[in-house]
mmCIF file of C-alpha atoms in Angstrom:
data_model
loop_
_atom_site.group_PDB
_atom_site.id
_atom_site.type_symbol
_atom_site.label_atom_id
_atom_site.label_comp_id
_atom_site.label_asym_id
_atom_site.label_seq_id
_atom_site.Cartn_x
_atom_site.Cartn_y
_atom_site.Cartn_z
ATOM 1 C CA MET Q 160 106.823 65.852 99.910
ATOM 2 C CA ILE Q 161 109.338 64.674 97.555
ATOM 3 C CA SER Q 162 109.307 68.450 96.326
ATOM 4 C CA ASN Q 163 109.791 69.541 98.863
ATOM 5 C CA ILE Q 164 112.837 68.022 100.058
ATOM 6 C CA ALA Q 165 114.093 68.373 95.685
ATOM 7 C CA PHE Q 166 113.435 71.908 96.442
ATOM 8 C CA THR Q 167 115.095 71.961 99.066
ATOM 9 C CA TYR Q 168 118.858 69.433 98.218
ATOM 10 C CA ARG Q 169 118.476 71.705 94.577
ATOM 11 C CA SER Q 170 118.171 75.609 96.904
ATOM 12 C CA ILE Q 171 121.433 74.022 99.374
ATOM 13 C CA TYR Q 172 124.402 73.390 95.745
ATOM 14 C CA SER Q 173 122.318 75.717 94.195
ATOM 15 C CA LYS Q 174 123.925 78.035 96.344
ATOM 16 C CA LYS Q 175 127.132 76.048 96.988
ATOM 17 C CA ALA Q 176 127.536 76.928 93.792
ATOM 18 C CA MET Q 177 126.588 80.710 94.403
ATOM 19 C CA THR Q 178 130.871 80.595 95.196
ATOM 20 C CA GLY Q 179 132.719 80.782 91.960
ATOM 21 C CA MET Q 180 129.072 82.667 89.806
ATOM 22 C CA ASP Q 181 126.233 84.623 90.193
ATOM 23 C CA SER Q 182 122.742 83.671 90.163
ATOM 24 C CA THR Q 183 121.825 84.352 86.570
ATOM 25 C CA ASN Q 184 124.488 81.495 85.823
ATOM 26 C CA VAL Q 185 123.992 78.939 88.393
ATOM 27 C CA TYR Q 186 120.040 79.366 87.673
ATOM 28 C CA ALA Q 187 121.326 78.506 82.952
ATOM 29 C CA TYR Q 188 123.595 76.018 83.930
ATOM 30 C CA THR Q 189 120.907 73.450 86.226
ATOM 31 C CA SER Q 190 118.008 74.604 83.678
ATOM 32 C CA ILE Q 191 120.674 73.515 81.025
ATOM 33 C CA ILE Q 192 121.453 70.538 83.010
ATOM 34 C CA ALA Q 193 117.809 69.088 84.245
ATOM 35 C CA LEU Q 194 117.413 69.256 79.467
ATOM 36 C CA PHE Q 195 119.993 66.604 79.116
ATOM 37 C CA PHE Q 196 118.094 64.897 82.071
ATOM 38 C CA CYS Q 197 114.629 64.993 80.736
ATOM 39 C CA ILE Q 198 113.992 64.788 77.304
ATOM 40 C CA PRO Q 199 115.245 61.333 77.003
ATOM 41 C CA PRO Q 200 113.218 59.988 79.545
ATOM 42 C CA ALA Q 201 110.602 62.450 78.743
ATOM 43 C CA ILE Q 202 110.156 61.565 74.836
ATOM 44 C CA PHE Q 203 110.374 57.468 75.629
ATOM 45 C CA ILE Q 204 108.201 57.166 77.673
ATOM 46 C CA GLU Q 205 105.521 59.891 76.954
ATOM 47 C CA GLY Q 206 106.281 61.101 72.573
ATOM 48 C CA PRO Q 207 104.279 58.855 71.165
ATOM 49 C CA GLN Q 208 101.723 59.390 73.096
ATOM 50 C CA LEU Q 209 102.047 63.614 73.412
ATOM 51 C CA MET Q 210 102.435 63.608 70.007
ATOM 52 C CA GLN Q 211 99.216 61.510 68.369
ATOM 53 C CA TYR Q 212 97.040 62.392 72.019
ATOM 54 C CA GLY Q 213 98.486 65.605 73.530
ATOM 55 C CA PHE Q 214 99.117 68.263 70.849
ATOM 56 C CA ARG Q 215 96.975 66.972 67.958
ATOM 57 C CA ASP Q 216 94.359 66.691 70.609
ATOM 58 C CA ALA Q 217 94.809 70.428 72.038
ATOM 59 C CA ILE Q 218 95.596 71.878 68.721
ATOM 60 C CA ALA Q 219 92.280 70.455 67.550
ATOM 61 C CA LYS Q 220 90.520 72.405 70.146
ATOM 62 C CA VAL Q 221 92.163 75.722 71.388
ATOM 63 C CA GLY Q 222 93.935 75.692 66.875
ATOM 64 C CA LEU Q 223 98.127 76.525 66.431
ATOM 65 C CA VAL Q 224 98.152 80.251 66.820
ATOM 66 C CA LYS Q 225 96.383 79.715 70.318
ATOM 67 C CA PHE Q 226 98.384 76.587 71.749
ATOM 68 C CA LEU Q 227 101.799 78.136 70.593
ATOM 69 C CA SER Q 228 101.316 81.335 71.667
ATOM 70 C CA ASP Q 229 99.864 79.073 74.772
ATOM 71 C CA LEU Q 230 103.002 77.678 75.347
ATOM 72 C CA PHE Q 231 105.197 79.460 74.723
ATOM 73 C CA TRP Q 232 103.751 82.228 77.621
ATOM 74 C CA ILE Q 233 103.097 79.643 80.174
ATOM 75 C CA GLY Q 234 107.272 78.612 79.619
ATOM 76 C CA MET Q 235 107.823 82.301 79.796
ATOM 77 C CA PHE Q 236 106.372 83.113 83.093
ATOM 78 C CA TYR Q 237 107.702 79.680 84.233
ATOM 79 C CA HIS Q 238 111.312 80.332 83.029
ATOM 80 C CA LEU Q 239 110.795 84.321 84.889
ATOM 81 C CA TYR Q 240 108.732 82.845 88.473
ATOM 82 C CA ASN Q 241 112.369 80.404 88.386
ATOM 83 C CA GLN Q 242 114.842 82.977 87.696
ATOM 84 C CA LEU Q 243 113.388 84.647 90.501
ATOM 85 C CA ALA Q 244 113.524 82.149 93.179
ATOM 86 C CA THR Q 245 117.568 81.771 91.758
ATOM 87 C CA ASN Q 246 117.998 85.680 92.143
ATOM 88 C CA THR Q 247 116.278 85.599 95.961
ATOM 89 C CA LEU Q 248 118.455 82.340 96.536
ATOM 90 C CA GLU Q 249 121.393 84.170 96.238
ATOM 91 C CA ARG Q 250 120.253 87.118 98.333
ATOM 92 C CA VAL Q 251 118.837 84.819 101.260
ATOM 93 C CA ALA Q 252 119.642 81.298 103.306
ATOM 94 C CA PRO Q 253 118.369 77.709 102.155
ATOM 95 C CA LEU Q 254 116.465 77.297 104.604
ATOM 96 C CA THR Q 255 114.728 80.256 104.233
ATOM 97 C CA HIS Q 256 114.968 79.500 100.787
ATOM 98 C CA ALA Q 257 113.232 77.071 101.826
ATOM 99 C CA VAL Q 258 110.193 78.087 104.220
ATOM 100 C CA GLY Q 259 109.638 81.168 100.987
ATOM 101 C CA ASN Q 260 108.942 78.192 98.730
ATOM 102 C CA VAL Q 261 106.297 76.661 101.901
ATOM 103 C CA LEU Q 262 104.566 79.980 102.125
ATOM 104 C CA LYS Q 263 103.754 81.000 98.561
ATOM 105 C CA ARG Q 264 102.418 76.902 98.214
ATOM 106 C CA VAL Q 265 100.176 78.097 101.346
ATOM 107 C CA PHE Q 266 99.259 81.162 99.420
ATOM 108 C CA VAL Q 267 98.310 79.536 96.276
ATOM 109 C CA ILE Q 268 96.292 77.176 97.193
ATOM 110 C CA GLY Q 269 94.408 79.453 99.971
ATOM 111 C CA PHE Q 270 94.676 81.860 96.838
ATOM 112 C CA SER Q 271 92.891 79.342 94.802
ATOM 113 C CA ILE Q 272 89.736 78.390 97.386
ATOM 114 C CA VAL Q 273 89.028 81.949 97.318
ATOM 115 C CA VAL Q 274 89.194 83.016 93.556
ATOM 116 C CA PHE Q 275 88.455 79.616 92.209
ATOM 117 C CA GLY Q 276 86.236 78.093 94.761
ATOM 118 C CA ASN Q 277 88.346 75.840 94.786
ATOM 119 C CA LYS Q 278 87.320 72.830 97.680
ATOM 120 C CA ILE Q 279 90.225 71.408 99.647
ATOM 121 C CA SER Q 280 90.395 67.458 100.883
ATOM 122 C CA THR Q 281 91.306 66.904 104.637
ATOM 123 C CA GLN Q 282 94.202 65.509 103.689
ATOM 124 C CA THR Q 283 95.150 69.373 102.072
ATOM 125 C CA GLY Q 284 93.549 71.299 104.548
ATOM 126 C CA ILE Q 285 95.736 69.019 107.305
ATOM 127 C CA GLY Q 286 98.705 69.608 105.229
ATOM 128 C CA THR Q 287 98.635 73.750 104.261
ATOM 129 C CA ALA Q 288 98.337 73.643 108.595
ATOM 130 C CA ILE Q 289 101.726 71.688 109.406
ATOM 131 C CA ALA Q 290 102.875 74.002 107.163
ATOM 132 C CA ILE Q 291 101.100 76.868 108.459
ATOM 133 C CA ALA Q 292 102.571 75.936 111.829
ATOM 134 C CA GLY Q 293 106.181 75.062 110.262
ATOM 135 C CA VAL Q 294 106.780 78.358 109.508
ATOM 136 C CA ALA Q 295 105.751 79.921 112.848
ATOM 137 C CA ILE Q 296 107.348 78.134 114.651
ATOM 138 C CA TYR Q 297 110.925 78.081 111.840
ATOM 139 C CA SER Q 298 109.918 82.049 111.980
ATOM 140 C CA LEU Q 299 109.814 82.320 115.953
ATOM 141 C CA ILE Q 300 112.931 80.139 116.401
ATOM 142 C CA LYS Q 301 114.778 81.966 114.368
ATOM 143 C CA ALA Q 302 113.200 85.112 116.152
ATOM 144 C CA ASN Q 303 114.761 83.624 119.435
ATOM 145 C CA ILE Q 304 118.282 83.015 118.302
ATOM 146 C CA GLU Q 305 118.314 86.237 116.718
ATOM 147 C CA GLU Q 306 116.874 87.742 120.336
ATOM 148 C CA LYS Q 307 119.549 86.631 121.889
ATOM 149 C CA LYS Q 308 122.569 86.990 119.496
ATOM 150 C CA ARG Q 309 121.785 90.855 119.971
ATOM 151 C CA LYS Q 310 121.487 90.235 123.842
ATOM 152 C CA ALA Q 311 124.603 88.739 123.295
ATOM 153 C CA ALA Q 312 126.505 91.911 121.798
ATOM 154 C CA ALA Q 313 124.930 94.263 123.964
ATOM 155 C CA VAL Q 314 127.047 92.761 127.182
ATOM 156 C CA ALA Q 315 129.580 92.469 125.396
ATOM 157 C CA SER Q 316 129.801 95.919 124.174
ATOM 158 C CA SER Q 317 128.886 97.023 128.038
#
């Protein structure tokens, strides 16, 4: 829930920032600001344990070359995903973008169930059902508003 709220606020403020910049520049500035905000607490809170256990254990398990390669590709695909999301935001309203994000999460959950055979908990099932119902209600309301606008425009032009 917090992630969805944060995503929505980021979308709204990113969209407002796009009045003077294109989506690529907004994403670049957002990424740089996030880096400066996240690095100090990450180093302070996780730094010693990450170096001592996380990196060392991962490198021992898969080797340095595979570890660095995987780290590079994960970072690259995550960057491309976020760049695509920001470029999409430039073309649609923040609410539509947020609805798309909810649909993406539902798709990922469904994909993991079908492809990987993951079991879903009752909480996950309820959350997915609420997300699908919310998107359906939003789509119905939006379609109804658009239909009313079309009818009003047709009446005004006649």
